[in-house]
Amino acid sequence: TMAGTVSGLPAWASVLGIYAVQVALSYIVPSGSGQAALALPILIPLADMVGVTRQTSVLAYQFGDGFSNILTPTQGYFMAALALAKIPFAAWARFVFPLQSIWLAAGGALLLIAHAIGWS
């Protein structure tokens, strides 16, 4: 279970783990509401168990969903826009990867700050 996996970790590492799960899940479930319905009923109680505030867990969901939207090949409208612009996905991915990396790192840093100040 997820709880058993993260129970021995420090809370700050659990925050980053929740964020990583959200980022990965956003590539599988591109719908923000679908992702919320799938993940939050699991991640909110998990956050309670490992000492992460609920608001920080929801922020991890928001960052994971939001930052991935410019690089999610499973979103129909995104792929249609690339096709209309005649931009191959591989070229787009190479172009946006540096920005995506910055956003993901900034999201992780902001989540650690939210956890450190006990944001709720």
Short mmCIF file of N, CA, C and O in Angstrom, two decimals:
data_model
loop_
_atom_site.label_atom_id
_atom_site.label_comp_id
_atom_site.label_asym_id
_atom_site.label_seq_id
_atom_site.Cartn_x
_atom_site.Cartn_y
_atom_site.Cartn_z
N THR A 1 0.83 -1.18 0.00
CA THR A 1 0.00 0.00 0.00
C THR A 1 0.88 1.25 0.00
O THR A 1 2.02 1.21 0.41
N MET A 2 0.27 2.36 -0.43
CA MET A 2 1.01 3.63 -0.45
C MET A 2 1.38 4.07 0.96
O MET A 2 2.46 4.59 1.19
N ALA A 3 0.47 3.87 1.89
CA ALA A 3 0.73 4.31 3.26
C ALA A 3 1.93 3.58 3.84
O ALA A 3 2.77 4.18 4.50
N GLY A 4 2.03 2.29 3.60
CA GLY A 4 3.17 1.52 4.08
C GLY A 4 4.47 1.96 3.44
O GLY A 4 5.52 1.97 4.07
N THR A 5 4.39 2.34 2.18
CA THR A 5 5.58 2.75 1.45
C THR A 5 6.15 4.05 1.99
O THR A 5 7.35 4.20 2.13
N VAL A 6 5.29 5.01 2.30
CA VAL A 6 5.77 6.32 2.72
C VAL A 6 5.79 6.52 4.23
O VAL A 6 6.23 7.55 4.70
N SER A 7 5.31 5.54 5.00
CA SER A 7 5.21 5.74 6.45
C SER A 7 6.56 5.96 7.11
O SER A 7 6.65 6.68 8.09
N GLY A 8 7.62 5.38 6.59
CA GLY A 8 8.94 5.56 7.19
C GLY A 8 9.69 6.76 6.67
O GLY A 8 10.77 7.08 7.18
N LEU A 9 9.14 7.46 5.71
CA LEU A 9 9.82 8.62 5.13
C LEU A 9 9.53 9.87 5.94
O LEU A 9 8.48 9.99 6.55
N PRO A 10 10.47 10.83 5.89
CA PRO A 10 10.14 12.12 6.51
C PRO A 10 9.00 12.78 5.72
O PRO A 10 8.80 12.51 4.54
N ALA A 11 8.26 13.66 6.38
CA ALA A 11 7.09 14.27 5.75
C ALA A 11 7.46 15.05 4.50
O ALA A 11 6.72 15.04 3.52
N TRP A 12 8.62 15.72 4.49
CA TRP A 12 9.00 16.50 3.30
C TRP A 12 9.19 15.58 2.10
O TRP A 12 8.86 15.95 0.97
N ALA A 13 9.70 14.37 2.32
CA ALA A 13 9.88 13.42 1.22
C ALA A 13 8.52 12.91 0.74
O ALA A 13 8.33 12.66 -0.45
N SER A 14 7.58 12.78 1.66
CA SER A 14 6.23 12.38 1.29
C SER A 14 5.57 13.43 0.40
O SER A 14 4.84 13.11 -0.53
N VAL A 15 5.82 14.71 0.70
CA VAL A 15 5.29 15.79 -0.13
C VAL A 15 5.79 15.64 -1.57
O VAL A 15 5.01 15.71 -2.53
N LEU A 16 7.08 15.41 -1.72
CA LEU A 16 7.64 15.24 -3.06
C LEU A 16 7.14 13.96 -3.72
O LEU A 16 6.94 13.93 -4.93
N GLY A 17 6.90 12.93 -2.92
CA GLY A 17 6.34 11.69 -3.47
C GLY A 17 4.91 11.88 -3.97
O GLY A 17 4.55 11.39 -5.04
N ILE A 18 4.11 12.62 -3.21
CA ILE A 18 2.74 12.92 -3.65
C ILE A 18 2.78 13.72 -4.94
O ILE A 18 2.03 13.46 -5.87
N TYR A 19 3.69 14.66 -5.03
CA TYR A 19 3.86 15.47 -6.24
C TYR A 19 4.25 14.59 -7.43
O TYR A 19 3.68 14.72 -8.51
N ALA A 20 5.20 13.70 -7.22
CA ALA A 20 5.64 12.81 -8.30
C ALA A 20 4.49 11.92 -8.79
O ALA A 20 4.33 11.70 -10.00
N VAL A 21 3.69 11.42 -7.86
CA VAL A 21 2.53 10.60 -8.23
C VAL A 21 1.55 11.42 -9.06
O VAL A 21 1.03 10.97 -10.07
N GLN A 22 1.32 12.66 -8.65
CA GLN A 22 0.39 13.52 -9.38
C GLN A 22 0.89 13.83 -10.78
O GLN A 22 0.13 13.84 -11.74
N VAL A 23 2.18 14.11 -10.91
CA VAL A 23 2.75 14.39 -12.23
C VAL A 23 2.60 13.16 -13.13
O VAL A 23 2.15 13.26 -14.27
N ALA A 24 2.97 12.00 -12.62
CA ALA A 24 2.85 10.77 -13.41
C ALA A 24 1.40 10.48 -13.77
O ALA A 24 1.09 10.11 -14.91
N LEU A 25 0.51 10.67 -12.82
CA LEU A 25 -0.90 10.39 -13.06
C LEU A 25 -1.50 11.34 -14.10
O LEU A 25 -2.37 10.95 -14.87
N SER A 26 -0.99 12.55 -14.17
CA SER A 26 -1.54 13.51 -15.12
C SER A 26 -1.26 13.12 -16.57
O SER A 26 -1.97 13.56 -17.47
N TYR A 27 -0.24 12.32 -16.80
CA TYR A 27 0.03 11.85 -18.16
C TYR A 27 -0.87 10.67 -18.53
O TYR A 27 -1.12 10.44 -19.70
N ILE A 28 -1.36 9.97 -17.53
CA ILE A 28 -2.25 8.83 -17.77
C ILE A 28 -3.71 9.28 -17.81
O ILE A 28 -4.49 8.82 -18.64
N VAL A 29 -4.07 10.19 -16.90
CA VAL A 29 -5.44 10.72 -16.82
C VAL A 29 -5.34 12.22 -17.10
O VAL A 29 -5.09 13.01 -16.20
N PRO A 30 -5.52 12.64 -18.35
CA PRO A 30 -5.32 14.05 -18.68
C PRO A 30 -6.42 14.98 -18.16
O PRO A 30 -6.19 16.18 -18.07
N SER A 31 -7.56 14.46 -17.82
CA SER A 31 -8.66 15.30 -17.32
C SER A 31 -8.38 15.71 -15.88
O SER A 31 -8.16 14.87 -15.01
N GLY A 32 -8.40 17.02 -15.63
CA GLY A 32 -8.16 17.52 -14.28
C GLY A 32 -9.19 17.02 -13.29
O GLY A 32 -8.87 16.60 -12.18
N SER A 33 -10.48 17.06 -13.68
CA SER A 33 -11.53 16.59 -12.77
C SER A 33 -11.45 15.08 -12.59
O SER A 33 -11.68 14.57 -11.49
N GLY A 34 -11.12 14.36 -13.65
CA GLY A 34 -10.97 12.91 -13.54
C GLY A 34 -9.80 12.54 -12.64
O GLY A 34 -9.88 11.61 -11.83
N GLN A 35 -8.72 13.28 -12.77
CA GLN A 35 -7.56 13.04 -11.93
C GLN A 35 -7.89 13.35 -10.46
O GLN A 35 -7.49 12.61 -9.57
N ALA A 36 -8.62 14.43 -10.22
CA ALA A 36 -9.01 14.77 -8.84
C ALA A 36 -9.89 13.67 -8.25
O ALA A 36 -9.71 13.27 -7.11
N ALA A 37 -10.85 13.20 -9.04
CA ALA A 37 -11.76 12.16 -8.55
C ALA A 37 -11.02 10.86 -8.27
O ALA A 37 -11.38 10.11 -7.36
N LEU A 38 -9.98 10.60 -9.03
CA LEU A 38 -9.21 9.36 -8.86
C LEU A 38 -8.20 9.47 -7.72
O LEU A 38 -8.09 8.56 -6.89
N ALA A 39 -7.47 10.58 -7.65
CA ALA A 39 -6.32 10.65 -6.75
C ALA A 39 -6.62 11.24 -5.38
O ALA A 39 -6.10 10.74 -4.37
N LEU A 40 -7.41 12.28 -5.31
CA LEU A 40 -7.58 12.97 -4.03
C LEU A 40 -8.22 12.12 -2.93
O LEU A 40 -7.81 12.25 -1.77
N PRO A 41 -9.18 11.23 -3.24
CA PRO A 41 -9.68 10.38 -2.16
C PRO A 41 -8.62 9.46 -1.54
O PRO A 41 -8.77 9.00 -0.42
N ILE A 42 -7.55 9.22 -2.28
CA ILE A 42 -6.45 8.42 -1.76
C ILE A 42 -5.40 9.30 -1.11
O ILE A 42 -4.91 9.01 -0.02
N LEU A 43 -5.05 10.39 -1.79
CA LEU A 43 -3.92 11.20 -1.32
C LEU A 43 -4.23 12.06 -0.11
O LEU A 43 -3.34 12.32 0.69
N ILE A 44 -5.46 12.50 0.07
CA ILE A 44 -5.78 13.33 1.23
C ILE A 44 -5.65 12.52 2.54
O ILE A 44 -4.97 12.96 3.46
N PRO A 45 -6.25 11.33 2.64
CA PRO A 45 -6.02 10.54 3.86
C PRO A 45 -4.56 10.13 4.03
O PRO A 45 -4.05 10.08 5.16
N LEU A 46 -3.89 9.87 2.91
CA LEU A 46 -2.46 9.54 2.99
C LEU A 46 -1.68 10.72 3.55
O LEU A 46 -0.81 10.53 4.41
N ALA A 47 -1.99 11.93 3.11
CA ALA A 47 -1.32 13.12 3.63
C ALA A 47 -1.56 13.25 5.13
O ALA A 47 -0.64 13.57 5.89
N ASP A 48 -2.80 12.99 5.56
CA ASP A 48 -3.11 13.05 6.99
C ASP A 48 -2.25 12.06 7.77
O ASP A 48 -1.76 12.37 8.86
N MET A 49 -2.04 10.88 7.22
CA MET A 49 -1.29 9.84 7.92
C MET A 49 0.20 10.14 8.02
O MET A 49 0.85 9.74 8.98
N VAL A 50 0.75 10.85 7.03
CA VAL A 50 2.19 11.09 7.03
C VAL A 50 2.58 12.49 7.51
O VAL A 50 3.75 12.85 7.48
N GLY A 51 1.60 13.28 7.94
CA GLY A 51 1.91 14.59 8.51
C GLY A 51 2.04 15.72 7.52
O GLY A 51 2.74 16.70 7.77
N VAL A 52 1.37 15.60 6.38
CA VAL A 52 1.34 16.66 5.38
C VAL A 52 -0.04 17.30 5.45
O VAL A 52 -1.04 16.58 5.55
N THR A 53 -0.12 18.63 5.39
CA THR A 53 -1.44 19.25 5.46
C THR A 53 -2.24 18.93 4.20
O THR A 53 -1.69 18.68 3.14
N ARG A 54 -3.54 18.94 4.35
CA ARG A 54 -4.42 18.65 3.22
C ARG A 54 -4.24 19.69 2.12
O ARG A 54 -4.26 19.36 0.94
N GLN A 55 -4.07 20.93 2.50
CA GLN A 55 -3.90 21.98 1.50
C GLN A 55 -2.63 21.77 0.68
O GLN A 55 -2.62 22.00 -0.52
N THR A 56 -1.56 21.33 1.32
CA THR A 56 -0.32 21.06 0.60
C THR A 56 -0.52 19.89 -0.35
O THR A 56 -0.01 19.90 -1.48
N SER A 57 -1.28 18.89 0.07
CA SER A 57 -1.56 17.76 -0.82
C SER A 57 -2.38 18.20 -2.04
O SER A 57 -2.12 17.77 -3.16
N VAL A 58 -3.35 19.07 -1.81
CA VAL A 58 -4.15 19.60 -2.93
C VAL A 58 -3.28 20.47 -3.84
O VAL A 58 -3.40 20.43 -5.06
N LEU A 59 -2.36 21.22 -3.26
CA LEU A 59 -1.43 22.01 -4.07
C LEU A 59 -0.56 21.11 -4.94
O LEU A 59 -0.30 21.43 -6.10
N ALA A 60 -0.13 19.98 -4.39
CA ALA A 60 0.63 19.01 -5.19
C ALA A 60 -0.20 18.50 -6.36
O ALA A 60 0.31 18.35 -7.48
N TYR A 61 -1.48 18.25 -6.12
CA TYR A 61 -2.38 17.86 -7.21
C TYR A 61 -2.45 18.96 -8.27
O TYR A 61 -2.34 18.70 -9.46
N GLN A 62 -2.63 20.20 -7.83
CA GLN A 62 -2.77 21.31 -8.78
C GLN A 62 -1.50 21.51 -9.60
O GLN A 62 -1.56 21.72 -10.81
N PHE A 63 -0.35 21.47 -8.94
CA PHE A 63 0.90 21.60 -9.68
C PHE A 63 1.09 20.44 -10.65
O PHE A 63 1.50 20.63 -11.79
N GLY A 64 0.85 19.23 -10.17
CA GLY A 64 1.03 18.05 -11.02
C GLY A 64 0.14 18.08 -12.24
O GLY A 64 0.56 17.73 -13.35
N ASP A 65 -1.09 18.52 -12.07
CA ASP A 65 -2.02 18.61 -13.20
C ASP A 65 -1.68 19.79 -14.09
O ASP A 65 -1.62 19.66 -15.31
N GLY A 66 -1.44 20.93 -13.53
CA GLY A 66 -1.24 22.14 -14.32
C GLY A 66 0.04 22.17 -15.13
O GLY A 66 0.04 22.56 -16.29
N PHE A 67 1.13 21.76 -14.53
CA PHE A 67 2.41 21.84 -15.22
C PHE A 67 2.52 20.85 -16.37
O PHE A 67 3.30 21.05 -17.29
N SER A 68 1.76 19.79 -16.31
CA SER A 68 1.89 18.76 -17.34
C SER A 68 1.07 19.05 -18.58
O SER A 68 1.25 18.41 -19.61
N ASN A 69 0.17 20.02 -18.51
CA ASN A 69 -0.75 20.25 -19.62
C ASN A 69 -0.08 20.67 -20.92
O ASN A 69 -0.67 20.51 -21.99
N ILE A 70 1.14 21.20 -20.87
CA ILE A 70 1.81 21.59 -22.11
C ILE A 70 2.64 20.47 -22.71
O ILE A 70 3.30 20.66 -23.71
N LEU A 71 2.58 19.29 -22.10
CA LEU A 71 3.40 18.18 -22.59
C LEU A 71 2.68 16.83 -22.45
O LEU A 71 3.32 15.81 -22.30
N THR A 72 1.37 16.84 -22.49
CA THR A 72 0.62 15.60 -22.30
C THR A 72 0.11 15.08 -23.65
O THR A 72 -0.84 15.64 -24.20
N PRO A 73 0.71 14.01 -24.16
CA PRO A 73 0.28 13.51 -25.47
C PRO A 73 -1.07 12.80 -25.45
O PRO A 73 -1.60 12.48 -26.50
N THR A 74 -1.65 12.60 -24.29
CA THR A 74 -2.95 11.92 -24.21
C THR A 74 -4.11 12.91 -24.24
O THR A 74 -5.26 12.49 -24.17
N GLN A 75 -3.83 14.21 -24.33
CA GLN A 75 -4.90 15.21 -24.42
C GLN A 75 -5.20 15.48 -25.89
O GLN A 75 -4.34 15.95 -26.64
N GLY A 76 -6.42 15.19 -26.27
CA GLY A 76 -6.81 15.33 -27.67
C GLY A 76 -6.67 16.73 -28.20
O GLY A 76 -6.13 16.95 -29.30
N TYR A 77 -7.15 17.72 -27.45
CA TYR A 77 -7.08 19.10 -27.94
C TYR A 77 -5.65 19.58 -28.10
O TYR A 77 -5.32 20.33 -29.00
N PHE A 78 -4.76 19.12 -27.22
CA PHE A 78 -3.36 19.50 -27.29
C PHE A 78 -2.71 18.92 -28.55
O PHE A 78 -2.03 19.63 -29.30
N MET A 79 -2.94 17.65 -28.80
CA MET A 79 -2.36 17.01 -29.98
C MET A 79 -2.98 17.58 -31.26
O MET A 79 -2.29 17.73 -32.28
N ALA A 80 -4.27 17.93 -31.22
CA ALA A 80 -4.91 18.53 -32.39
C ALA A 80 -4.29 19.90 -32.68
O ALA A 80 -4.06 20.25 -33.85
N ALA A 81 -4.01 20.67 -31.64
CA ALA A 81 -3.39 21.99 -31.83
C ALA A 81 -2.00 21.85 -32.44
O ALA A 81 -1.63 22.62 -33.34
N LEU A 82 -1.24 20.87 -31.97
CA LEU A 82 0.09 20.64 -32.56
C LEU A 82 -0.04 20.23 -34.02
O LEU A 82 0.75 20.68 -34.87
N ALA A 83 -1.02 19.38 -34.32
CA ALA A 83 -1.21 18.93 -35.70
C ALA A 83 -1.62 20.10 -36.59
O ALA A 83 -1.11 20.23 -37.72
N LEU A 84 -2.52 20.95 -36.12
CA LEU A 84 -2.93 22.12 -36.91
C LEU A 84 -1.77 23.07 -37.15
O LEU A 84 -1.68 23.70 -38.20
N ALA A 85 -0.89 23.19 -36.19
CA ALA A 85 0.27 24.06 -36.33
C ALA A 85 1.42 23.36 -37.07
O ALA A 85 2.46 23.99 -37.30
N LYS A 86 1.22 22.10 -37.42
CA LYS A 86 2.24 21.30 -38.12
C LYS A 86 3.55 21.22 -37.32
O LYS A 86 4.64 21.36 -37.86
N ILE A 87 3.39 21.00 -36.03
CA ILE A 87 4.54 20.84 -35.13
C ILE A 87 4.57 19.39 -34.68
O ILE A 87 3.65 18.94 -33.98
N PRO A 88 5.61 18.64 -35.02
CA PRO A 88 5.71 17.27 -34.53
C PRO A 88 5.84 17.25 -33.00
O PRO A 88 6.48 18.13 -32.42
N PHE A 89 5.23 16.25 -32.38
CA PHE A 89 5.28 16.17 -30.91
C PHE A 89 6.71 16.12 -30.41
O PHE A 89 7.05 16.75 -29.40
N ALA A 90 7.58 15.38 -31.08
CA ALA A 90 8.98 15.28 -30.64
C ALA A 90 9.66 16.64 -30.66
O ALA A 90 10.43 16.97 -29.74
N ALA A 91 9.39 17.45 -31.68
CA ALA A 91 9.98 18.78 -31.74
C ALA A 91 9.44 19.66 -30.61
O ALA A 91 10.18 20.41 -29.98
N TRP A 92 8.13 19.55 -30.36
CA TRP A 92 7.53 20.32 -29.26
C TRP A 92 8.13 19.90 -27.92
O TRP A 92 8.44 20.75 -27.08
N ALA A 93 8.28 18.61 -27.72
CA ALA A 93 8.82 18.11 -26.46
C ALA A 93 10.24 18.62 -26.24
O ALA A 93 10.59 19.05 -25.13
N ARG A 94 11.06 18.61 -27.29
CA ARG A 94 12.43 19.14 -27.16
C ARG A 94 12.41 20.64 -26.84
O ARG A 94 13.21 21.13 -26.05
N PHE A 95 11.49 21.36 -27.46
CA PHE A 95 11.40 22.81 -27.24
C PHE A 95 10.96 23.14 -25.82
O PHE A 95 11.49 24.04 -25.18
N VAL A 96 9.96 22.43 -25.32
CA VAL A 96 9.34 22.79 -24.05
C VAL A 96 10.00 22.11 -22.84
O VAL A 96 9.76 22.50 -21.70
N PHE A 97 10.87 21.12 -23.08
CA PHE A 97 11.48 20.38 -21.97
C PHE A 97 12.22 21.27 -20.97
O PHE A 97 12.04 21.09 -19.76
N PRO A 98 13.02 22.25 -21.42
CA PRO A 98 13.68 23.11 -20.41
C PRO A 98 12.69 23.86 -19.53
O PRO A 98 12.87 23.93 -18.31
N LEU A 99 11.65 24.42 -20.12
CA LEU A 99 10.64 25.12 -19.34
C LEU A 99 9.90 24.16 -18.41
O LEU A 99 9.66 24.48 -17.24
N GLN A 100 9.57 22.99 -18.92
CA GLN A 100 8.89 21.98 -18.11
C GLN A 100 9.75 21.60 -16.90
O GLN A 100 9.25 21.47 -15.79
N SER A 101 11.04 21.45 -17.12
CA SER A 101 11.95 21.09 -16.02
C SER A 101 12.00 22.19 -14.96
O SER A 101 11.98 21.90 -13.76
N ILE A 102 12.03 23.44 -15.41
CA ILE A 102 12.03 24.57 -14.47
C ILE A 102 10.74 24.58 -13.66
O ILE A 102 10.75 24.75 -12.44
N TRP A 103 9.62 24.41 -14.35
CA TRP A 103 8.33 24.42 -13.66
C TRP A 103 8.22 23.29 -12.64
O TRP A 103 7.71 23.48 -11.54
N LEU A 104 8.67 22.10 -13.03
CA LEU A 104 8.59 20.96 -12.10
C LEU A 104 9.47 21.20 -10.88
O LEU A 104 9.07 20.91 -9.75
N ALA A 105 10.67 21.72 -11.09
CA ALA A 105 11.57 22.01 -9.96
C ALA A 105 10.98 23.12 -9.08
O ALA A 105 11.02 23.02 -7.85
N ALA A 106 10.43 24.16 -9.70
CA ALA A 106 9.82 25.24 -8.93
C ALA A 106 8.62 24.72 -8.14
O ALA A 106 8.43 25.11 -6.98
N GLY A 107 7.83 23.85 -8.73
CA GLY A 107 6.70 23.26 -8.02
C GLY A 107 7.15 22.47 -6.80
O GLY A 107 6.57 22.58 -5.72
N GLY A 108 8.22 21.69 -6.97
CA GLY A 108 8.76 20.94 -5.84
C GLY A 108 9.25 21.87 -4.74
O GLY A 108 8.99 21.64 -3.56
N ALA A 109 9.94 22.93 -5.13
CA ALA A 109 10.44 23.89 -4.14
C ALA A 109 9.28 24.58 -3.41
O ALA A 109 9.32 24.74 -2.18
N LEU A 110 8.27 24.99 -4.16
CA LEU A 110 7.12 25.64 -3.53
C LEU A 110 6.36 24.69 -2.60
O LEU A 110 5.85 25.11 -1.56
N LEU A 111 6.30 23.43 -2.98
CA LEU A 111 5.65 22.45 -2.09
C LEU A 111 6.44 22.26 -0.81
O LEU A 111 5.85 22.12 0.27
N LEU A 112 7.76 22.25 -0.90
CA LEU A 112 8.57 22.13 0.30
C LEU A 112 8.40 23.36 1.20
O LEU A 112 8.34 23.23 2.42
N ILE A 113 8.27 24.53 0.59
CA ILE A 113 8.02 25.73 1.37
C ILE A 113 6.64 25.65 2.03
O ILE A 113 6.50 25.96 3.22
N ALA A 114 5.64 25.22 1.27
CA ALA A 114 4.28 25.09 1.83
C ALA A 114 4.29 24.12 3.00
O ALA A 114 3.65 24.37 4.03
N HIS A 115 5.03 23.03 2.87
CA HIS A 115 5.11 22.06 3.97
C HIS A 115 5.85 22.67 5.17
O HIS A 115 5.41 22.50 6.32
N ALA A 116 6.93 23.37 4.90
CA ALA A 116 7.73 23.95 5.99
C ALA A 116 6.95 24.97 6.80
O ALA A 116 7.12 25.06 8.02
N ILE A 117 6.07 25.73 6.16
CA ILE A 117 5.32 26.74 6.89
C ILE A 117 3.98 26.18 7.41
O ILE A 117 3.22 26.90 8.05
N GLY A 118 3.70 24.90 7.11
CA GLY A 118 2.47 24.29 7.58
C GLY A 118 1.23 24.84 6.92
O GLY A 118 0.20 25.05 7.57
N TRP A 119 1.35 25.11 5.64
CA TRP A 119 0.24 25.76 4.90
C TRP A 119 -1.03 24.94 4.99
O TRP A 119 -1.06 23.77 4.68
N SER A 120 -2.06 25.58 5.46
CA SER A 120 -3.35 24.89 5.56
C SER A 120 -4.50 25.86 5.41
O SER A 120 -4.34 27.04 5.36
#
